[in-house]
């Protein structure tokens, strides 16, 4: 990913485990995005948190120390979630065990999907995809996009940012 470019990003939980069925883990993702936006490391245009994956449309503004903000996001959210699992759900930890030399546990699958959104059509298509994801047959998390709490759909419907970190993509145009 390049600084200054807008990307559609998908992070998937290792082995598609539905860890984000737990509100506290979705809140960790939201809080981390909020901090990165506040520190002017990223701009978030759209997102949805699904039970086992996350879609974002975001822009990396500047590095976070020596690393790209997406790396900081993945590292920090993994650490926070594993801290909670160790304390409250130690029986779930083996599902995330790895022996890859880098770490003992892995939350996010390697190589997240990053697609450069270099046209308005691509950007709008991906925002629609994100907002309609919770309505898909295999999920049925809500009846309307704006009814799903863990998404930017309501922001685009009402203009109200309940998360405190969203930027309307139309400001790019």
PDB file of C-alpha atoms in Angstrom:
ATOM      1  CA  UNK A   1       0.000   0.000   0.000  1.00  0.00           C
ATOM      2  CA  UNK A   2       1.164   3.498  -0.795  1.00  0.00           C
ATOM      3  CA  UNK A   3       0.738   6.589   1.332  1.00  0.00           C
ATOM      4  CA  UNK A   4      -1.912   8.964  -0.002  1.00  0.00           C
ATOM      5  CA  UNK A   5      -3.816   6.360  -2.045  1.00  0.00           C
ATOM      6  CA  UNK A   6      -7.324   5.086  -1.231  1.00  0.00           C
ATOM      7  CA  UNK A   7      -7.719   1.334  -0.822  1.00  0.00           C
ATOM      8  CA  UNK A   8     -10.424  -1.233  -0.327  1.00  0.00           C
ATOM      9  CA  UNK A   9      -9.011  -3.444   2.410  1.00  0.00           C
ATOM     10  CA  UNK A  10     -10.143  -6.811   3.717  1.00  0.00           C
ATOM     11  CA  UNK A  11      -8.682  -8.328   6.861  1.00  0.00           C
ATOM     12  CA  UNK A  12      -9.842 -11.877   7.605  1.00  0.00           C
ATOM     13  CA  UNK A  13      -9.584 -13.694  10.913  1.00  0.00           C
ATOM     14  CA  UNK A  14      -7.377 -16.790  10.893  1.00  0.00           C
ATOM     15  CA  UNK A  15      -9.390 -19.847   9.856  1.00  0.00           C
ATOM     16  CA  UNK A  16     -12.469 -17.623   9.503  1.00  0.00           C
ATOM     17  CA  UNK A  17     -13.183 -17.827  13.252  1.00  0.00           C
ATOM     18  CA  UNK A  18     -16.164 -15.635  14.155  1.00  0.00           C
ATOM     19  CA  UNK A  19     -14.419 -13.706  16.911  1.00  0.00           C
ATOM     20  CA  UNK A  20     -16.184 -10.463  16.009  1.00  0.00           C
ATOM     21  CA  UNK A  21     -19.470 -11.908  17.148  1.00  0.00           C
ATOM     22  CA  UNK A  22     -18.300 -10.481  20.482  1.00  0.00           C
ATOM     23  CA  UNK A  23     -19.053  -6.768  20.877  1.00  0.00           C
ATOM     24  CA  UNK A  24     -15.894  -6.138  22.925  1.00  0.00           C
ATOM     25  CA  UNK A  25     -13.685  -7.227  20.015  1.00  0.00           C
ATOM     26  CA  UNK A  26     -15.548  -5.055  17.512  1.00  0.00           C
ATOM     27  CA  UNK A  27     -15.085  -2.180  19.949  1.00  0.00           C
ATOM     28  CA  UNK A  28     -11.311  -2.765  19.952  1.00  0.00           C
ATOM     29  CA  UNK A  29     -11.315  -2.359  16.152  1.00  0.00           C
ATOM     30  CA  UNK A  30     -13.402   0.822  16.340  1.00  0.00           C
ATOM     31  CA  UNK A  31     -11.260   2.334  19.093  1.00  0.00           C
ATOM     32  CA  UNK A  32      -8.056   1.572  17.183  1.00  0.00           C
ATOM     33  CA  UNK A  33      -9.380   3.179  14.002  1.00  0.00           C
ATOM     34  CA  UNK A  34     -10.452   6.228  16.027  1.00  0.00           C
ATOM     35  CA  UNK A  35      -6.948   6.632  17.507  1.00  0.00           C
ATOM     36  CA  UNK A  36      -5.230   6.290  14.121  1.00  0.00           C
ATOM     37  CA  UNK A  37      -7.569   8.890  12.612  1.00  0.00           C
ATOM     38  CA  UNK A  38      -7.101  11.254  15.542  1.00  0.00           C
ATOM     39  CA  UNK A  39      -3.320  10.923  15.191  1.00  0.00           C
ATOM     40  CA  UNK A  40      -3.706  11.729  11.448  1.00  0.00           C
ATOM     41  CA  UNK A  41      -2.230   8.399  10.321  1.00  0.00           C
ATOM     42  CA  UNK A  42      -5.290   7.318   8.315  1.00  0.00           C
ATOM     43  CA  UNK A  43      -8.568   8.543   6.841  1.00  0.00           C
ATOM     44  CA  UNK A  44     -11.507   6.103   6.978  1.00  0.00           C
ATOM     45  CA  UNK A  45     -14.190   6.529   4.314  1.00  0.00           C
ATOM     46  CA  UNK A  46     -16.230   3.355   4.879  1.00  0.00           C
ATOM     47  CA  UNK A  47     -16.121   0.131   6.849  1.00  0.00           C
ATOM     48  CA  UNK A  48     -18.030  -2.899   8.031  1.00  0.00           C
ATOM     49  CA  UNK A  49     -17.098  -5.340  10.775  1.00  0.00           C
ATOM     50  CA  UNK A  50     -18.423  -8.797  10.020  1.00  0.00           C
ATOM     51  CA  UNK A  51     -18.255 -11.805  12.385  1.00  0.00           C
ATOM     52  CA  UNK A  52     -14.964 -13.036  10.910  1.00  0.00           C
ATOM     53  CA  UNK A  53     -13.616 -10.264   8.719  1.00  0.00           C
ATOM     54  CA  UNK A  54     -13.374  -6.525   8.265  1.00  0.00           C
ATOM     55  CA  UNK A  55     -13.740  -4.372   5.153  1.00  0.00           C
ATOM     56  CA  UNK A  56     -12.364  -0.840   5.075  1.00  0.00           C
ATOM     57  CA  UNK A  57     -12.013   1.915   2.546  1.00  0.00           C
ATOM     58  CA  UNK A  58      -9.153   3.940   3.899  1.00  0.00           C
ATOM     59  CA  UNK A  59      -6.159   6.010   3.073  1.00  0.00           C
ATOM     60  CA  UNK A  60      -2.761   5.824   4.742  1.00  0.00           C
ATOM     61  CA  UNK A  61      -1.650   9.411   5.477  1.00  0.00           C
ATOM     62  CA  UNK A  62       1.700   8.906   7.184  1.00  0.00           C
ATOM     63  CA  UNK A  63       3.706   6.148   8.766  1.00  0.00           C
ATOM     64  CA  UNK A  64       3.228   5.289  12.415  1.00  0.00           C
ATOM     65  CA  UNK A  65       6.846   5.400  13.503  1.00  0.00           C
ATOM     66  CA  UNK A  66       8.613   3.023  11.136  1.00  0.00           C
ATOM     67  CA  UNK A  67       5.563   1.050  10.070  1.00  0.00           C
ATOM     68  CA  UNK A  68       2.564   1.631   7.871  1.00  0.00           C
ATOM     69  CA  UNK A  69      -0.667   2.335   9.764  1.00  0.00           C
ATOM     70  CA  UNK A  70      -2.303  -0.882   8.534  1.00  0.00           C
ATOM     71  CA  UNK A  71       0.511  -2.862  10.172  1.00  0.00           C
ATOM     72  CA  UNK A  72       0.045  -0.903  13.401  1.00  0.00           C
ATOM     73  CA  UNK A  73      -3.705  -1.563  13.238  1.00  0.00           C
ATOM     74  CA  UNK A  74      -3.253  -5.317  12.814  1.00  0.00           C
ATOM     75  CA  UNK A  75      -0.542  -5.571  15.460  1.00  0.00           C
ATOM     76  CA  UNK A  76      -2.392  -3.506  18.075  1.00  0.00           C
ATOM     77  CA  UNK A  77      -5.816  -5.102  17.574  1.00  0.00           C
ATOM     78  CA  UNK A  78      -4.284  -8.595  17.727  1.00  0.00           C
ATOM     79  CA  UNK A  79      -2.456  -7.752  20.931  1.00  0.00           C
ATOM     80  CA  UNK A  80      -5.563  -6.303  22.607  1.00  0.00           C
ATOM     81  CA  UNK A  81      -7.793  -9.194  21.601  1.00  0.00           C
ATOM     82  CA  UNK A  82      -5.270 -11.816  22.715  1.00  0.00           C
ATOM     83  CA  UNK A  83      -4.856 -10.042  26.061  1.00  0.00           C
ATOM     84  CA  UNK A  84      -8.616 -10.324  26.574  1.00  0.00           C
ATOM     85  CA  UNK A  85      -8.730 -13.945  25.414  1.00  0.00           C
ATOM     86  CA  UNK A  86      -5.937 -14.893  27.827  1.00  0.00           C
ATOM     87  CA  UNK A  87      -7.858 -13.334  30.727  1.00  0.00           C
ATOM     88  CA  UNK A  88     -11.431 -14.233  29.853  1.00  0.00           C
ATOM     89  CA  UNK A  89     -11.441 -17.038  27.266  1.00  0.00           C
ATOM     90  CA  UNK A  90      -8.188 -19.032  27.516  1.00  0.00           C
ATOM     91  CA  UNK A  91      -9.957 -22.038  25.979  1.00  0.00           C
ATOM     92  CA  UNK A  92     -10.206 -20.072  22.687  1.00  0.00           C
ATOM     93  CA  UNK A  93      -6.467 -19.373  22.395  1.00  0.00           C
ATOM     94  CA  UNK A  94      -5.510 -22.721  20.793  1.00  0.00           C
ATOM     95  CA  UNK A  95      -7.627 -21.794  17.752  1.00  0.00           C
ATOM     96  CA  UNK A  96      -5.151 -18.988  17.039  1.00  0.00           C
ATOM     97  CA  UNK A  97      -1.928 -20.882  17.838  1.00  0.00           C
ATOM     98  CA  UNK A  98       0.753 -20.780  15.144  1.00  0.00           C
ATOM     99  CA  UNK A  99       4.375 -21.790  14.960  1.00  0.00           C
ATOM    100  CA  UNK A 100       5.682 -19.587  12.195  1.00  0.00           C
ATOM    101  CA  UNK A 101       8.733 -18.221  13.998  1.00  0.00           C
ATOM    102  CA  UNK A 102       7.274 -14.703  14.181  1.00  0.00           C
ATOM    103  CA  UNK A 103       4.686 -15.186  16.908  1.00  0.00           C
ATOM    104  CA  UNK A 104       2.834 -17.761  18.966  1.00  0.00           C
ATOM    105  CA  UNK A 105      -0.654 -16.627  18.024  1.00  0.00           C
ATOM    106  CA  UNK A 106      -2.142 -15.068  14.898  1.00  0.00           C
ATOM    107  CA  UNK A 107      -5.463 -13.237  14.740  1.00  0.00           C
ATOM    108  CA  UNK A 108      -5.394 -11.943  11.171  1.00  0.00           C
ATOM    109  CA  UNK A 109      -4.659 -14.128   8.172  1.00  0.00           C
ATOM    110  CA  UNK A 110      -1.520 -13.201   6.283  1.00  0.00           C
ATOM    111  CA  UNK A 111      -1.717 -11.015   3.201  1.00  0.00           C
ATOM    112  CA  UNK A 112      -4.901  -8.994   3.579  1.00  0.00           C
ATOM    113  CA  UNK A 113      -6.620  -7.982   0.367  1.00  0.00           C
ATOM    114  CA  UNK A 114      -5.754  -4.429  -0.719  1.00  0.00           C
ATOM    115  CA  UNK A 115      -7.305  -3.024  -3.897  1.00  0.00           C
ATOM    116  CA  UNK A 116      -6.360   0.442  -5.102  1.00  0.00           C
ATOM    117  CA  UNK A 117      -9.485   2.541  -5.715  1.00  0.00           C
ATOM    118  CA  UNK A 118      -8.318   4.839  -8.465  1.00  0.00           C
ATOM    119  CA  UNK A 119     -11.710   5.743  -9.947  1.00  0.00           C
ATOM    120  CA  UNK A 120     -14.981   7.022  -8.506  1.00  0.00           C
ATOM    121  CA  UNK A 121     -16.823   4.024  -9.979  1.00  0.00           C
ATOM    122  CA  UNK A 122     -14.547   1.547  -8.169  1.00  0.00           C
ATOM    123  CA  UNK A 123     -14.856   3.509  -4.930  1.00  0.00           C
ATOM    124  CA  UNK A 124     -18.652   3.637  -5.045  1.00  0.00           C
ATOM    125  CA  UNK A 125     -18.924  -0.032  -6.029  1.00  0.00           C
ATOM    126  CA  UNK A 126     -16.811  -1.050  -3.019  1.00  0.00           C
ATOM    127  CA  UNK A 127     -18.764   1.200  -0.640  1.00  0.00           C
ATOM    128  CA  UNK A 128     -21.992  -0.459  -1.817  1.00  0.00           C
ATOM    129  CA  UNK A 129     -20.377  -3.883  -1.380  1.00  0.00           C
ATOM    130  CA  UNK A 130     -19.307  -3.008   2.173  1.00  0.00           C
ATOM    131  CA  UNK A 131     -22.686  -1.604   3.177  1.00  0.00           C
ATOM    132  CA  UNK A 132     -24.666  -4.513   1.728  1.00  0.00           C
ATOM    133  CA  UNK A 133     -22.348  -7.215   3.119  1.00  0.00           C
ATOM    134  CA  UNK A 134     -24.372  -7.697   6.362  1.00  0.00           C
ATOM    135  CA  UNK A 135     -27.532  -8.341   4.310  1.00  0.00           C
ATOM    136  CA  UNK A 136     -26.098 -11.276   2.369  1.00  0.00           C
ATOM    137  CA  UNK A 137     -27.909 -14.591   2.747  1.00  0.00           C
ATOM    138  CA  UNK A 138     -25.091 -16.247   4.704  1.00  0.00           C
ATOM    139  CA  UNK A 139     -25.056 -13.396   7.256  1.00  0.00           C
ATOM    140  CA  UNK A 140     -28.540 -11.843   7.549  1.00  0.00           C
ATOM    141  CA  UNK A 141     -27.246  -9.396  10.186  1.00  0.00           C
ATOM    142  CA  UNK A 142     -29.808  -6.713   9.310  1.00  0.00           C
ATOM    143  CA  UNK A 143     -32.617  -5.933   6.904  1.00  0.00           C
ATOM    144  CA  UNK A 144     -31.266  -2.584   5.701  1.00  0.00           C
ATOM    145  CA  UNK A 145     -27.622  -1.477   5.440  1.00  0.00           C
ATOM    146  CA  UNK A 146     -28.151   1.465   7.812  1.00  0.00           C
ATOM    147  CA  UNK A 147     -29.622  -0.862  10.452  1.00  0.00           C
ATOM    148  CA  UNK A 148     -26.340  -2.720  10.948  1.00  0.00           C
ATOM    149  CA  UNK A 149     -24.576  -1.010  13.840  1.00  0.00           C
ATOM    150  CA  UNK A 150     -20.977  -1.957  12.907  1.00  0.00           C
ATOM    151  CA  UNK A 151     -20.845  -0.206   9.559  1.00  0.00           C
ATOM    152  CA  UNK A 152     -20.551   3.234   8.021  1.00  0.00           C
ATOM    153  CA  UNK A 153     -23.870   2.783   6.163  1.00  0.00           C
ATOM    154  CA  UNK A 154     -25.842   4.834   8.712  1.00  0.00           C
ATOM    155  CA  UNK A 155     -23.306   7.663   8.358  1.00  0.00           C
ATOM    156  CA  UNK A 156     -23.930   7.811   4.608  1.00  0.00           C
ATOM    157  CA  UNK A 157     -27.707   7.605   5.145  1.00  0.00           C
ATOM    158  CA  UNK A 158     -28.014  10.232   7.919  1.00  0.00           C
ATOM    159  CA  UNK A 159     -24.740  12.193   7.963  1.00  0.00           C
ATOM    160  CA  UNK A 160     -24.298  11.312  11.648  1.00  0.00           C
ATOM    161  CA  UNK A 161     -20.929   9.782  12.538  1.00  0.00           C
ATOM    162  CA  UNK A 162     -21.546   7.700  15.654  1.00  0.00           C
ATOM    163  CA  UNK A 163     -17.936   6.488  15.557  1.00  0.00           C
ATOM    164  CA  UNK A 164     -16.187   9.843  15.453  1.00  0.00           C
ATOM    165  CA  UNK A 165     -13.702   8.970  12.726  1.00  0.00           C
ATOM    166  CA  UNK A 166     -15.464   8.814   9.360  1.00  0.00           C
ATOM    167  CA  UNK A 167     -14.837  11.079   6.380  1.00  0.00           C
ATOM    168  CA  UNK A 168     -17.384  11.240   3.551  1.00  0.00           C
ATOM    169  CA  UNK A 169     -15.753   9.930   0.370  1.00  0.00           C
ATOM    170  CA  UNK A 170     -17.522  12.637  -1.633  1.00  0.00           C
ATOM    171  CA  UNK A 171     -15.055  15.087  -0.039  1.00  0.00           C
ATOM    172  CA  UNK A 172     -12.433  13.423  -2.262  1.00  0.00           C
ATOM    173  CA  UNK A 173     -14.236  14.314  -5.471  1.00  0.00           C
TER     174      UNK A 173
END
